[in-house]
Short mmCIF file of N, CA and C in Angstrom, two decimals:
data_model
loop_
_atom_site.label_atom_id
_atom_site.label_comp_id
_atom_site.label_asym_id
_atom_site.label_seq_id
_atom_site.Cartn_x
_atom_site.Cartn_y
_atom_site.Cartn_z
N UNK A 1 -45.73 21.09 21.79
CA UNK A 1 -46.76 21.34 22.13
C UNK A 1 -47.21 21.78 20.66
N UNK A 2 -46.43 21.53 19.63
CA UNK A 2 -46.89 22.20 18.15
C UNK A 2 -47.37 20.68 17.65
N UNK A 3 -45.71 20.02 18.19
CA UNK A 3 -46.02 18.21 18.01
C UNK A 3 -47.56 17.85 17.95
N UNK A 4 -47.17 17.62 19.44
CA UNK A 4 -48.60 16.66 20.16
C UNK A 4 -49.61 17.04 19.30
N UNK A 5 -49.86 18.58 19.57
CA UNK A 5 -51.20 18.92 18.35
C UNK A 5 -51.53 18.40 17.50
N UNK A 6 -50.07 18.33 16.39
CA UNK A 6 -50.60 18.74 15.00
C UNK A 6 -50.62 16.41 14.96
N UNK A 7 -50.74 15.53 15.92
CA UNK A 7 -51.24 14.98 15.84
C UNK A 7 -52.11 14.33 16.68
N UNK A 8 -52.72 15.58 17.03
CA UNK A 8 -54.68 15.60 17.71
C UNK A 8 -54.58 15.67 19.00
N UNK A 9 -53.60 16.01 19.82
CA UNK A 9 -53.39 15.49 21.25
C UNK A 9 -54.24 17.42 21.33
N UNK A 10 -55.08 17.33 22.07
CA UNK A 10 -55.72 18.87 23.00
C UNK A 10 -54.57 19.85 23.19
N UNK A 11 -54.63 20.71 23.33
CA UNK A 11 -53.89 21.36 23.94
C UNK A 11 -54.04 21.51 25.03
N UNK A 12 -55.45 21.62 25.68
CA UNK A 12 -55.71 21.75 27.22
C UNK A 12 -55.12 21.33 28.16
N UNK A 13 -54.80 19.97 27.69
CA UNK A 13 -54.38 18.74 27.89
C UNK A 13 -52.67 18.36 28.14
N UNK A 14 -51.58 19.70 27.49
CA UNK A 14 -50.51 19.47 27.45
C UNK A 14 -50.27 20.53 28.27
N UNK A 15 -48.46 20.23 29.17
CA UNK A 15 -48.16 21.38 29.91
C UNK A 15 -47.17 21.16 29.58
N UNK A 16 -46.43 22.60 29.42
CA UNK A 16 -45.00 22.59 29.24
C UNK A 16 -44.04 22.51 30.18
N UNK A 17 -43.11 21.57 30.11
CA UNK A 17 -42.18 21.58 31.39
C UNK A 17 -41.18 21.63 31.28
N UNK A 18 -40.21 23.57 31.28
CA UNK A 18 -38.76 23.99 30.76
C UNK A 18 -37.65 22.84 31.43
N UNK A 19 -36.78 22.67 30.66
CA UNK A 19 -35.59 22.11 31.07
C UNK A 19 -35.22 22.88 32.24
N UNK A 20 -34.90 22.79 33.40
CA UNK A 20 -33.71 23.29 34.43
C UNK A 20 -32.78 22.75 35.03
N UNK A 21 -31.92 23.26 35.36
CA UNK A 21 -30.71 22.28 36.48
C UNK A 21 -30.59 23.47 36.93
N UNK A 22 -29.54 22.94 37.77
CA UNK A 22 -28.90 24.08 38.86
C UNK A 22 -27.45 23.83 38.92
N UNK A 23 -26.79 24.71 38.30
CA UNK A 23 -25.03 24.73 38.32
C UNK A 23 -24.26 25.22 39.30
N UNK A 24 -23.51 24.29 40.30
CA UNK A 24 -23.35 24.62 41.05
C UNK A 24 -21.37 24.59 41.17
N UNK A 25 -21.05 25.85 41.86
CA UNK A 25 -19.82 26.05 41.45
C UNK A 25 -19.11 25.64 43.21
N UNK A 26 -17.75 25.32 43.39
CA UNK A 26 -17.00 25.96 44.60
C UNK A 26 -15.76 26.37 44.59
N UNK A 27 -15.58 27.49 45.01
CA UNK A 27 -14.57 28.07 44.81
C UNK A 27 -13.30 27.52 44.78
N UNK A 28 -13.38 26.43 45.86
CA UNK A 28 -11.73 25.47 46.32
C UNK A 28 -11.95 24.96 45.12
N UNK A 29 -12.98 23.85 44.94
CA UNK A 29 -12.82 23.23 43.60
C UNK A 29 -12.07 24.04 42.93
N UNK A 30 -12.75 25.05 42.57
CA UNK A 30 -12.45 25.36 40.85
C UNK A 30 -10.49 26.00 41.00
N UNK A 31 -10.30 26.52 42.02
CA UNK A 31 -8.81 26.70 42.01
C UNK A 31 -8.06 25.86 42.00
N UNK A 32 -8.42 24.42 42.73
CA UNK A 32 -8.02 22.39 42.77
C UNK A 32 -7.42 22.58 41.26
N UNK A 33 -8.82 22.55 40.58
CA UNK A 33 -8.49 22.07 38.91
C UNK A 33 -8.03 23.20 38.57
N UNK A 34 -7.66 24.32 38.37
CA UNK A 34 -6.92 25.74 38.00
C UNK A 34 -5.46 24.73 38.12
N UNK A 35 -5.23 24.39 38.88
CA UNK A 35 -3.58 23.93 39.39
C UNK A 35 -3.62 22.35 38.71
N UNK A 36 -4.90 21.87 38.46
CA UNK A 36 -4.51 20.26 37.48
C UNK A 36 -4.15 21.31 36.56
N UNK A 37 -5.41 21.88 36.24
CA UNK A 37 -5.28 21.65 34.49
C UNK A 37 -5.08 23.40 33.91
N UNK A 38 -4.50 23.97 34.53
CA UNK A 38 -4.54 25.57 33.91
C UNK A 38 -3.21 25.94 34.88
N UNK A 39 -2.64 25.58 35.18
CA UNK A 39 -1.01 25.81 35.77
C UNK A 39 -0.50 26.79 35.43
N UNK A 40 0.13 27.05 34.36
CA UNK A 40 0.02 28.52 33.04
C UNK A 40 -0.73 29.48 33.13
N UNK A 41 -1.77 28.91 33.50
CA UNK A 41 -3.22 29.59 32.58
C UNK A 41 -3.16 29.71 31.25
N UNK A 42 -3.60 27.91 31.41
CA UNK A 42 -3.78 27.81 29.33
C UNK A 42 -4.89 28.05 29.52
N UNK A 43 -5.39 27.74 28.39
CA UNK A 43 -6.55 28.23 27.58
C UNK A 43 -7.04 26.62 27.76
N UNK A 44 -8.76 26.24 28.29
CA UNK A 44 -9.08 24.80 28.04
C UNK A 44 -10.88 25.27 27.35
N UNK A 45 -10.55 24.04 26.92
CA UNK A 45 -12.15 23.65 25.81
C UNK A 45 -12.43 22.60 26.65
N UNK A 46 -13.96 22.34 27.06
CA UNK A 46 -14.17 21.55 27.61
C UNK A 46 -15.46 20.78 26.51
N UNK A 47 -15.23 19.58 27.13
CA UNK A 47 -16.80 18.68 25.98
C UNK A 47 -17.19 17.94 27.45
N UNK A 48 -18.54 18.21 27.26
CA UNK A 48 -18.99 17.32 28.23
C UNK A 48 -20.49 16.76 27.08
N UNK A 49 -20.82 15.87 27.46
CA UNK A 49 -21.73 15.11 27.13
C UNK A 49 -21.44 13.40 26.50
N UNK A 50 -22.58 13.27 25.71
CA UNK A 50 -22.34 11.25 25.09
C UNK A 50 -21.07 11.33 24.48
N UNK A 51 -20.70 10.19 24.64
CA UNK A 51 -19.05 10.16 23.60
C UNK A 51 -19.80 9.24 22.66
N UNK A 52 -20.66 9.41 21.81
CA UNK A 52 -20.93 9.18 20.59
C UNK A 52 -20.97 9.80 19.34
N UNK A 53 -21.20 9.26 18.18
CA UNK A 53 -20.96 9.01 16.46
C UNK A 53 -21.62 10.27 16.40
N UNK A 54 -22.62 10.41 16.68
CA UNK A 54 -23.48 11.18 15.88
C UNK A 54 -23.22 13.02 17.05
N UNK A 55 -22.46 12.75 18.19
CA UNK A 55 -22.07 14.21 18.78
C UNK A 55 -20.74 15.22 18.86
N UNK A 56 -20.70 14.37 17.44
CA UNK A 56 -19.25 15.43 17.13
C UNK A 56 -17.54 15.09 17.70
N UNK A 57 -17.02 14.16 18.32
CA UNK A 57 -16.61 13.49 19.29
C UNK A 57 -14.99 13.34 18.12
N UNK A 58 -15.18 12.51 17.35
CA UNK A 58 -14.33 12.28 16.21
C UNK A 58 -13.63 13.87 15.19
N UNK A 59 -14.77 14.61 15.40
CA UNK A 59 -14.58 15.77 14.38
C UNK A 59 -13.71 16.90 15.40
N UNK A 60 -13.89 16.59 16.72
CA UNK A 60 -13.49 17.63 17.85
C UNK A 60 -12.38 16.99 17.84
N UNK A 61 -12.23 16.09 17.65
CA UNK A 61 -10.15 15.62 18.47
C UNK A 61 -9.60 15.71 17.07
N UNK A 62 -10.00 15.23 15.96
CA UNK A 62 -9.76 16.12 14.81
C UNK A 62 -8.88 17.20 14.47
N UNK A 63 -10.38 18.19 15.11
CA UNK A 63 -10.33 19.81 14.92
C UNK A 63 -8.93 19.97 15.86
N UNK A 64 -9.15 19.43 16.89
CA UNK A 64 -7.97 20.01 17.88
C UNK A 64 -6.63 19.86 17.40
N UNK A 65 -6.38 18.45 16.77
CA UNK A 65 -5.11 18.47 15.87
C UNK A 65 -4.37 19.80 15.52
N UNK A 66 -5.40 20.64 14.75
CA UNK A 66 -4.46 21.93 14.09
C UNK A 66 -4.71 23.02 15.00
N UNK A 67 -4.95 23.45 16.53
CA UNK A 67 -4.71 23.79 17.45
C UNK A 67 -3.64 23.92 17.80
N UNK A 68 -2.84 25.01 18.06
CA UNK A 68 -1.54 25.05 18.71
C UNK A 68 -1.56 24.56 20.05
N UNK A 69 -0.53 23.76 20.31
CA UNK A 69 -1.19 23.00 21.87
C UNK A 69 -0.53 24.11 22.65
N UNK A 70 0.29 24.81 22.81
CA UNK A 70 1.61 25.50 24.06
C UNK A 70 0.55 26.02 24.99
N UNK A 71 -0.91 26.02 24.95
CA UNK A 71 -1.41 26.61 25.95
C UNK A 71 -3.02 26.47 25.71
N UNK A 72 -3.11 25.76 25.16
CA UNK A 72 -5.01 24.59 25.07
C UNK A 72 -4.65 23.52 25.25
N UNK A 73 -5.71 23.12 25.97
CA UNK A 73 -5.61 22.03 26.88
C UNK A 73 -7.47 21.92 26.11
N UNK A 74 -7.84 20.49 26.19
CA UNK A 74 -8.54 19.80 25.58
C UNK A 74 -9.82 18.90 26.84
N UNK A 75 -10.63 18.76 27.62
CA UNK A 75 -10.87 18.27 28.49
C UNK A 75 -12.41 17.89 27.95
N UNK A 76 -12.10 16.45 28.33
CA UNK A 76 -13.64 15.90 27.49
C UNK A 76 -14.07 14.59 28.83
N UNK A 77 -14.90 15.30 28.82
CA UNK A 77 -16.32 14.18 30.16
C UNK A 77 -17.14 13.65 29.51
N UNK A 78 -17.64 12.30 29.89
CA UNK A 78 -18.90 10.93 29.53
C UNK A 78 -18.26 10.56 29.47
N UNK A 79 -19.20 9.08 29.00
CA UNK A 79 -19.13 8.16 28.67
C UNK A 79 -19.80 7.74 27.51
N UNK A 80 -19.68 6.47 26.20
CA UNK A 80 -20.17 6.18 25.43
C UNK A 80 -19.48 5.08 24.76
N UNK A 81 -19.64 4.82 23.60
CA UNK A 81 -18.82 3.93 22.58
C UNK A 81 -17.82 4.26 22.72
N UNK A 82 -17.83 5.67 21.92
CA UNK A 82 -16.40 6.02 21.80
C UNK A 82 -14.88 6.12 22.68
N UNK A 83 -15.80 5.81 24.07
CA UNK A 83 -14.85 6.29 24.92
C UNK A 83 -13.17 5.67 25.20
N UNK A 84 -13.37 4.43 23.98
CA UNK A 84 -11.63 3.87 23.97
C UNK A 84 -11.25 5.05 22.76
N UNK A 85 -11.39 5.31 22.27
CA UNK A 85 -11.12 6.39 21.07
C UNK A 85 -10.36 7.48 21.98
N UNK A 86 -11.91 7.79 22.98
CA UNK A 86 -11.18 9.27 23.53
C UNK A 86 -9.88 8.83 24.62
N UNK A 87 -10.15 7.82 24.91
CA UNK A 87 -8.81 7.29 26.16
C UNK A 87 -7.54 6.96 25.70
N UNK A 88 -7.53 6.27 24.14
CA UNK A 88 -6.40 6.69 23.68
C UNK A 88 -5.52 7.73 22.93
N UNK A 89 -6.62 8.36 23.02
CA UNK A 89 -6.05 10.34 22.23
C UNK A 89 -5.80 10.72 23.53
N UNK A 90 -6.07 10.74 24.78
CA UNK A 90 -5.47 11.18 25.95
C UNK A 90 -4.42 10.73 26.12
N UNK A 91 -3.89 9.36 25.63
CA UNK A 91 -2.70 8.71 26.01
C UNK A 91 -1.55 9.33 24.96
N UNK A 92 -2.13 9.64 23.80
CA UNK A 92 -1.31 9.74 22.71
C UNK A 92 -1.04 11.15 22.80
N UNK A 93 -1.67 12.09 23.47
CA UNK A 93 -1.51 13.67 22.80
C UNK A 93 -2.01 14.17 24.92
N UNK A 94 -0.76 14.72 25.49
CA UNK A 94 -0.66 15.31 27.01
C UNK A 94 -1.83 16.20 26.71
N UNK A 95 -1.78 17.03 26.06
CA UNK A 95 -3.12 18.35 25.79
C UNK A 95 -4.51 17.89 26.08
N UNK A 96 -4.22 16.56 25.84
CA UNK A 96 -6.08 16.06 26.17
C UNK A 96 -6.36 15.02 26.98
N UNK A 97 -7.35 15.72 27.91
CA UNK A 97 -7.57 15.14 29.28
C UNK A 97 -8.98 14.29 28.97
N UNK A 98 -9.24 13.12 28.83
CA UNK A 98 -10.54 12.32 29.24
C UNK A 98 -10.81 12.44 31.12
N UNK A 99 -11.78 13.10 31.42
CA UNK A 99 -12.59 12.98 32.74
C UNK A 99 -13.27 12.11 33.49
N UNK A 100 -13.88 11.04 32.11
CA UNK A 100 -14.23 9.76 32.65
C UNK A 100 -15.74 10.04 32.81
N UNK A 101 -16.70 9.81 33.27
CA UNK A 101 -18.06 10.40 33.71
C UNK A 101 -17.50 11.25 34.95
N UNK A 102 -17.85 12.60 34.29
CA UNK A 102 -18.27 13.75 36.24
C UNK A 102 -19.82 13.79 36.91
N UNK A 103 -19.64 13.32 37.85
CA UNK A 103 -20.86 13.43 38.58
C UNK A 103 -21.96 14.92 37.93
N UNK A 104 -22.93 15.17 37.85
CA UNK A 104 -23.52 16.18 37.48
C UNK A 104 -23.22 17.32 38.35
N UNK A 105 -23.93 17.06 39.86
CA UNK A 105 -23.38 18.30 40.83
C UNK A 105 -22.07 19.15 40.67
N UNK A 106 -20.67 18.05 40.48
CA UNK A 106 -19.11 18.82 40.00
C UNK A 106 -18.96 19.40 38.82
N UNK A 107 -20.03 19.21 37.57
CA UNK A 107 -19.78 19.88 36.72
C UNK A 107 -19.72 21.01 36.37
N UNK A 108 -20.43 21.84 37.04
CA UNK A 108 -20.03 23.46 37.44
C UNK A 108 -18.67 23.80 37.75
N UNK A 109 -17.59 23.48 38.32
CA UNK A 109 -16.46 23.35 38.33
C UNK A 109 -15.62 23.18 37.16
N UNK A 110 -16.10 22.34 36.11
CA UNK A 110 -14.85 22.00 34.68
C UNK A 110 -15.34 23.31 34.22
N UNK A 111 -16.75 23.92 34.32
CA UNK A 111 -17.86 24.64 33.35
C UNK A 111 -16.90 26.13 33.67
N UNK A 112 -16.18 26.22 35.08
CA UNK A 112 -15.85 27.68 35.86
C UNK A 112 -14.40 27.59 35.06
N UNK A 113 -13.72 26.26 34.80
CA UNK A 113 -12.27 26.74 34.06
C UNK A 113 -12.20 27.18 32.50
N UNK A 114 -13.03 26.05 32.14
CA UNK A 114 -13.00 26.52 30.81
C UNK A 114 -13.61 27.63 30.30
#
């Protein structure tokens, strides 16, 4: 609002609409995902977002090299210019899983296991 006002927009015509989303979780789906990605109660790091350089995906993949892989899995959901890089990383390292583009209504299940 302050930025718009600084450009001369009248305060009386500015309406702030806060971002809002509903995250749904299906306990049955969560249990299935745990069987797949946490069969031995591994820890899960989850990245959800655009696969673009400015989002830090390359830094995340680099940092993950320094984590003990015996009990930590990295799940990456999203798409973008770095999709090929993420796919390659997941093929080279079994502890990295590229999920592709996950539907918004399904994301809560991944958040629940992370």
